Tab-separated table of C-alpha atoms in Angstrom:
chain	number	residue	atom	x	y	z
A	1	MET	CA	11.785	41.178	-14.890
A	2	ARG	CA	14.483	39.310	-12.958
A	3	THR	CA	12.125	38.870	-10.049
A	4	VAL	CA	9.332	37.719	-12.317
A	5	SER	CA	7.903	35.126	-9.904
A	6	LEU	CA	7.603	37.591	-7.035
A	7	ILE	CA	6.204	40.286	-9.316
A	8	THR	CA	3.608	37.855	-10.670
A	9	LEU	CA	2.487	36.949	-7.163
A	10	SER	CA	2.264	40.645	-6.288
A	11	ILE	CA	0.144	41.336	-9.343
A	12	LEU	CA	-2.170	38.470	-8.423
A	13	ILE	CA	-2.594	39.948	-4.941
A	14	CYS	CA	-3.804	43.157	-6.537
A	15	ALA	CA	-6.004	41.514	-9.134
A	16	CYS	CA	-8.057	38.683	-7.639
A	17	SER	CA	-11.202	38.621	-5.353
A	18	VAL	CA	-13.559	35.146	-0.376
A	19	ASN	CA	-14.306	35.960	3.116
A	20	ASN	CA	-11.912	35.260	5.974
A	21	LYS	CA	-14.377	33.085	7.879
A	22	ASN	CA	-13.358	29.562	8.851
A	23	LEU	CA	-9.804	29.966	7.594
A	24	PRO	CA	-7.167	27.372	8.493
A	25	ASP	CA	-5.021	28.153	11.529
A	26	GLY	CA	-1.786	29.946	10.769
A	27	ILE	CA	-2.802	31.282	7.376
A	28	GLU	CA	-1.681	34.818	6.532
A	29	VAL	CA	-4.580	37.117	5.639
A	30	ILE	CA	-3.809	39.902	3.165
A	31	PRO	CA	-6.390	42.743	3.313
A	32	VAL	CA	-7.075	44.262	-0.103
A	33	GLU	CA	-8.656	47.736	0.066
A	34	ILE	CA	-10.050	48.310	-3.413
A	35	ASP	CA	-11.440	51.740	-2.434
A	36	GLU	CA	-8.017	53.011	-1.395
A	37	VAL	CA	-6.004	52.184	-4.487
A	38	SER	CA	-3.162	54.607	-5.083
A	39	GLN	CA	-3.269	56.455	-8.389
A	40	ASP	CA	0.517	56.763	-8.311
A	41	ALA	CA	2.062	53.676	-9.891
A	42	SER	CA	5.615	55.019	-9.852
A	43	SER	CA	6.659	53.060	-6.747
A	44	PHE	CA	5.666	49.835	-8.475
A	45	LEU	CA	6.924	50.677	-11.957
A	46	GLU	CA	10.375	51.682	-10.751
A	47	LYS	CA	10.925	48.071	-9.640
A	48	ILE	CA	10.305	46.693	-13.141
A	49	GLU	CA	13.290	46.298	-15.435
A	50	ILE	CA	12.584	46.558	-19.167
A	51	VAL	CA	14.686	44.148	-21.236
A	52	PRO	CA	14.582	44.842	-25.004
A	53	LEU	CA	14.668	41.556	-26.945
A	54	GLU	CA	16.909	41.176	-29.970
A	55	THR	CA	14.897	41.214	-33.182
A	56	ASN	CA	15.918	39.183	-36.219
A	57	ASP	CA	14.332	36.773	-38.707
A	58	SER	CA	14.501	33.901	-36.200
A	59	SER	CA	13.346	35.695	-33.053
A	60	ILE	CA	10.093	37.267	-34.245
A	61	PHE	CA	6.954	35.756	-32.734
A	62	HIS	CA	3.257	36.615	-32.944
A	63	ARG	CA	1.489	36.053	-29.630
A	64	CYS	CA	3.080	35.332	-26.253
A	65	ASN	CA	1.321	32.883	-23.912
A	66	LYS	CA	3.951	32.650	-21.177
A	67	VAL	CA	7.247	34.287	-20.210
A	68	ILE	CA	9.538	32.682	-17.629
A	69	TYR	CA	12.912	33.767	-16.293
A	70	ASP	CA	15.588	31.676	-14.584
A	71	GLN	CA	17.932	33.695	-12.410
A	72	SER	CA	20.589	31.001	-12.032
A	73	SER	CA	21.129	30.729	-15.797
A	74	ASP	CA	20.080	34.332	-16.549
A	75	LEU	CA	17.715	33.077	-19.223
A	76	PHE	CA	14.293	33.980	-20.581
A	77	ALA	CA	11.993	31.449	-22.272
A	78	ILE	CA	8.911	32.601	-24.152
A	79	TYR	CA	6.100	30.214	-25.102
A	80	THR	CA	3.849	31.366	-27.939
A	81	SER	CA	0.303	30.583	-29.033
A	82	ASP	CA	1.582	28.381	-31.854
A	83	GLN	CA	3.508	26.247	-29.313
A	84	ILE	CA	6.974	27.505	-30.203
A	85	VAL	CA	9.511	28.325	-27.483
A	86	PHE	CA	12.040	31.152	-27.872
A	87	THR	CA	15.056	31.619	-25.596
A	88	PHE	CA	16.891	34.850	-24.825
A	89	SER	CA	19.736	35.762	-22.516
A	90	GLY	CA	19.076	37.975	-19.506
A	91	ASN	CA	20.109	41.052	-21.474
A	92	GLY	CA	17.749	40.177	-24.348
A	93	GLN	CA	20.158	38.516	-26.776
A	94	TYR	CA	18.407	35.941	-28.954
A	95	ILE	CA	19.585	32.355	-28.425
A	96	ALA	CA	17.315	29.914	-30.313
A	97	ASN	CA	13.772	28.728	-30.996
A	98	SER	CA	12.134	25.311	-31.008
A	99	LYS	CA	10.606	25.346	-34.504
A	100	LYS	CA	12.946	22.642	-35.778
A	101	MET	CA	11.883	20.355	-32.912
A	102	LYS	CA	8.127	20.565	-33.434
A	103	GLY	CA	7.121	17.551	-35.486
A	104	GLN	CA	6.875	13.775	-35.567
A	105	GLY	CA	10.547	12.805	-35.266
A	106	PRO	CA	11.990	10.778	-32.349
A	107	GLU	CA	13.407	13.917	-30.690
A	108	ASP	CA	10.526	16.211	-31.639
A	109	TYR	CA	7.629	17.359	-29.479
A	110	VAL	CA	3.929	17.271	-30.279
A	111	MET	CA	1.246	19.452	-28.690
A	112	VAL	CA	2.523	21.141	-25.527
A	113	LEU	CA	0.410	23.181	-23.095
A	114	ASP	CA	3.019	24.439	-20.644
A	115	ILE	CA	6.736	25.063	-20.198
A	116	ASN	CA	8.933	25.508	-17.145
A	117	PHE	CA	12.616	25.576	-16.308
A	118	ASN	CA	14.134	22.365	-14.996
A	119	PRO	CA	17.173	23.296	-12.859
A	120	TYR	CA	17.965	19.637	-12.194
A	121	LEU	CA	18.501	18.791	-15.866
A	122	LYS	CA	19.565	22.370	-16.718
A	123	GLY	CA	16.942	22.637	-19.420
A	124	ILE	CA	13.376	23.605	-20.269
A	125	ASP	CA	10.480	21.183	-19.731
A	126	LEU	CA	7.671	21.067	-22.287
A	127	LEU	CA	4.466	19.340	-21.187
A	128	ASN	CA	2.283	17.282	-23.484
A	129	PRO	CA	-1.163	17.023	-21.800
A	130	TYR	CA	-1.256	13.250	-22.263
A	131	GLY	CA	1.816	12.497	-20.165
A	132	THR	CA	5.030	13.210	-22.068
A	133	ILE	CA	7.603	15.646	-20.699
A	134	TYR	CA	10.238	16.800	-23.170
A	135	THR	CA	13.316	18.496	-21.730
A	136	TYR	CA	15.444	20.578	-24.088
A	137	SER	CA	18.607	22.600	-23.659
A	138	PRO	CA	18.349	26.390	-24.234
A	139	THR	CA	19.452	25.727	-27.825
A	140	PHE	CA	16.873	22.907	-28.142
A	141	GLU	CA	18.904	19.751	-28.083
A	142	LEU	CA	16.788	17.016	-26.496
A	143	LEU	CA	18.032	16.223	-22.976
A	144	ALA	CA	15.274	13.854	-21.882
A	145	LYS	CA	11.933	12.482	-23.027
A	146	ARG	CA	9.909	10.858	-20.265
A	147	LYS	CA	6.422	9.435	-20.262
A	148	PHE	CA	3.773	8.446	-17.757
A	149	LYS	CA	0.044	7.735	-17.920
A	150	PRO	CA	-2.026	10.484	-16.279
A	151	GLU	CA	-5.626	9.794	-15.338
A	152	PHE	CA	-6.706	12.989	-17.081
A	153	PRO	CA	-5.078	15.519	-19.417
A	154	LEU	CA	-2.575	17.853	-17.757
A	155	GLU	CA	-2.376	21.635	-17.938
A	156	TYR	CA	0.672	22.834	-15.942
A	157	LEU	CA	3.910	21.318	-14.614
A	158	MET	CA	6.906	21.993	-12.404
A	159	ALA	CA	9.907	19.817	-11.562
A	160	LEU	CA	10.355	19.263	-7.817
A	161	ASP	CA	13.614	17.356	-8.306
A	162	ALA	CA	15.195	15.231	-11.021
A	163	GLU	CA	12.441	12.589	-10.955
A	164	ASN	CA	9.385	14.153	-9.282
A	165	PHE	CA	6.952	16.573	-10.885
A	166	THR	CA	3.747	18.257	-9.825
A	167	ASN	CA	0.963	18.750	-12.357
A	168	ALA	CA	-2.475	20.337	-12.542
A	169	TYR	CA	-5.250	18.317	-14.197
A	170	ILE	CA	-7.771	19.692	-16.688
A	171	TRP	CA	-10.728	17.362	-16.100
A	172	THR	CA	-10.827	17.230	-12.312
A	173	ASP	CA	-12.117	19.454	-9.548
A	174	GLN	CA	-9.365	21.180	-7.539
A	175	GLU	CA	-6.751	18.448	-7.749
A	176	VAL	CA	-2.978	18.513	-8.225
A	177	SER	CA	-0.924	15.387	-8.886
A	178	PHE	CA	2.591	14.501	-7.720
A	179	VAL	CA	4.251	12.116	-10.178
A	180	ASN	CA	7.458	10.122	-9.827
A	181	LEU	CA	8.629	9.594	-13.394
A	182	LYS	CA	10.890	6.708	-12.429
A	183	THR	CA	8.140	4.618	-10.822
A	184	GLU	CA	5.214	6.309	-12.634
A	185	GLN	CA	3.422	6.465	-9.276
A	186	ALA	CA	1.054	9.418	-8.790
A	187	THR	CA	-0.292	10.963	-5.579
A	188	ILE	CA	-3.309	13.278	-5.634
A	189	ALA	CA	-3.553	16.394	-3.453
A	190	ASN	CA	-6.732	18.447	-3.138
A	191	TYR	CA	-7.269	22.146	-2.597
A	192	GLU	CA	-10.371	24.318	-2.191
A	193	GLY	CA	-11.827	27.780	-2.645
A	194	THR	CA	-12.332	27.985	-6.414
A	195	ILE	CA	-15.373	30.110	-7.253
A	196	SER	CA	-14.936	30.277	-11.012
A	197	GLY	CA	-12.420	29.082	-13.539
A	198	ASN	CA	-10.704	30.802	-16.450
A	199	THR	CA	-10.776	34.306	-15.023
A	200	MET	CA	-7.024	34.841	-15.155
A	201	SER	CA	-4.155	33.474	-17.203
A	202	HIS	CA	-1.103	32.882	-15.058
A	203	SER	CA	1.361	30.181	-14.085
A	204	SER	CA	0.129	27.824	-11.401
A	205	PHE	CA	3.499	26.737	-9.983
A	206	TYR	CA	6.308	28.862	-8.560
A	207	HIS	CA	9.717	28.050	-7.113
A	208	ILE	CA	10.850	30.895	-4.841
A	209	GLY	CA	13.956	30.369	-2.730
A	210	GLU	CA	13.761	26.925	-1.155
A	211	ASP	CA	9.978	26.708	-1.355
A	212	PHE	CA	7.461	25.669	-4.002
A	213	TYR	CA	4.055	27.342	-4.326
A	214	PHE	CA	0.764	26.645	-6.090
A	215	VAL	CA	-1.630	29.406	-7.174
A	216	PRO	CA	-4.967	27.991	-8.408
A	217	SER	CA	-6.148	29.149	-11.781
A	218	GLY	CA	-9.404	31.058	-11.928
A	219	LEU	CA	-11.081	32.969	-9.105
A	220	ASN	CA	-9.620	31.630	-5.872
A	221	TYR	CA	-8.351	33.631	-2.883
A	222	TYR	CA	-5.892	31.047	-1.524
A	223	PHE	CA	-2.176	30.620	-2.185
A	224	TYR	CA	-0.654	27.250	-1.259
A	225	ARG	CA	2.786	26.030	-0.251
A	226	ILE	CA	3.701	22.653	-1.726
A	227	ASP	CA	4.860	20.089	0.829
A	228	THR	CA	7.145	17.992	-1.372
A	229	LYS	CA	7.758	15.319	1.285
A	230	GLU	CA	4.156	14.720	2.281
A	231	LYS	CA	2.906	15.518	-1.227
A	232	LYS	CA	0.167	17.869	-0.168
A	233	LEU	CA	-0.860	21.519	-0.459
A	234	GLU	CA	-0.834	23.792	2.594
A	235	PRO	CA	-2.838	27.051	2.437
A	236	VAL	CA	-0.474	29.846	3.489
A	237	MET	CA	-2.088	33.028	2.220
A	238	TYR	CA	-5.612	34.330	1.762
A	239	LEU	CA	-6.757	37.522	0.013
A	240	ASP	CA	-9.453	39.345	1.979
A	241	PHE	CA	-11.510	41.720	-0.156
A	242	GLY	CA	-14.065	42.355	2.574
A	243	ASP	CA	-17.461	43.431	1.238
A	244	ALA	CA	-16.105	43.359	-2.314
A	245	GLU	CA	-15.612	39.601	-2.280
A	246	VAL	CA	-17.321	37.409	-4.833
A	247	LYS	CA	-19.355	34.689	-3.126
A	248	ALA	CA	-20.220	31.390	-4.738
A	249	GLU	CA	-23.704	31.347	-3.217
A	250	GLY	CA	-26.326	32.506	-5.705
A	251	LEU	CA	-24.075	32.421	-8.769
A	252	PRO	CA	-25.321	30.571	-11.860
A	253	GLY	CA	-23.552	27.430	-13.049
A	254	ARG	CA	-20.638	26.019	-11.063
A	255	ALA	CA	-16.876	26.384	-10.796
A	256	GLY	CA	-16.063	22.805	-11.800
A	257	GLY	CA	-17.051	19.211	-11.261
A	258	LYS	CA	-15.869	15.996	-9.696
A	259	ARG	CA	-13.774	13.617	-11.745
A	260	THR	CA	-15.728	11.559	-14.241
A	261	ASP	CA	-15.116	9.359	-17.278
A	262	SER	CA	-18.497	10.256	-18.784
A	263	ASP	CA	-18.316	12.520	-21.829
A	264	GLU	CA	-21.875	13.661	-21.150
A	265	GLU	CA	-21.072	14.678	-17.573
A	266	ARG	CA	-17.941	16.472	-18.763
A	267	ARG	CA	-20.030	18.364	-21.286
A	268	GLU	CA	-22.448	19.435	-18.557
A	269	ILE	CA	-19.577	20.522	-16.299
A	270	THR	CA	-18.047	22.554	-19.126
A	271	GLU	CA	-21.349	24.246	-19.925
A	272	ASP	CA	-22.035	25.078	-16.261
A	273	ALA	CA	-18.486	26.367	-15.699
A	274	THR	CA	-18.692	28.500	-18.837
A	275	GLU	CA	-22.022	29.926	-17.705
A	276	ARG	CA	-20.533	31.027	-14.378
A	277	TYR	CA	-17.386	32.433	-15.969
A	278	GLN	CA	-19.369	34.426	-18.528
A	279	TYR	CA	-21.672	35.762	-15.810
A	280	LEU	CA	-18.747	37.006	-13.719
A	281	LYS	CA	-16.898	38.359	-16.714
A	282	TYR	CA	-19.727	40.577	-17.865
A	283	SER	CA	-21.467	41.350	-14.560
A	284	SER	CA	-21.543	45.053	-13.704
A	285	ASN	CA	-21.578	44.206	-10.007
A	286	MET	CA	-18.107	42.589	-9.960
């Protein structure tokens, strides 16, 4: 559990599915042999540490949407389906929850879609999709409340330093934004390779060592390194499933759509993306 980011990336390597033709120079290709999967999971399981969480009247939650761990502070944060955040120490001791801060008060948060640790403010960032980032201490005292105006609703976030964040949009096609909260200036970076959306639920942004990484949501075989100076995404890893790959050609619907302000076009994009996702989800050939 204390290497949760690396474990998550390893799980994604074993769980996704595009061909290694026309790949960028220098990209690392990871062959995935689905016909030679070991039935012995002991070598993997022995690397996972089970941390029992303290149970009391304040720490009980229903459904977990996201679990994150910060090694420097030895802290777990758990984000639930009802948008409450629970914090625990590295050994599972209950610390606090955010119920008292969910509301309409000046220090409260409203509607958050993602959380992440902010090592620069020594707190936990909560993202409102319409451009407010709330940062709370592990015991949920408000440390900062910062706003900007995104072009489209946001889905994920990660702090790159004290003022700069990277975010993934909801209503755009394969775009990530870099936002300076001090100047409210945003830079858009594009990526590629998405075949279908909504096939996996996982964090999109990872901070491992000195580097930042982006893993697209949905069915996409690329992993990207985030260039924080140039504000762009560099493909660094590609999963090669060989003949078992899923190809976009011939699939119904589409993976996404270009940015648009038209509600009708958004509706069509949503319907087409849902059609493709449902086809892949229930296809016996996948």
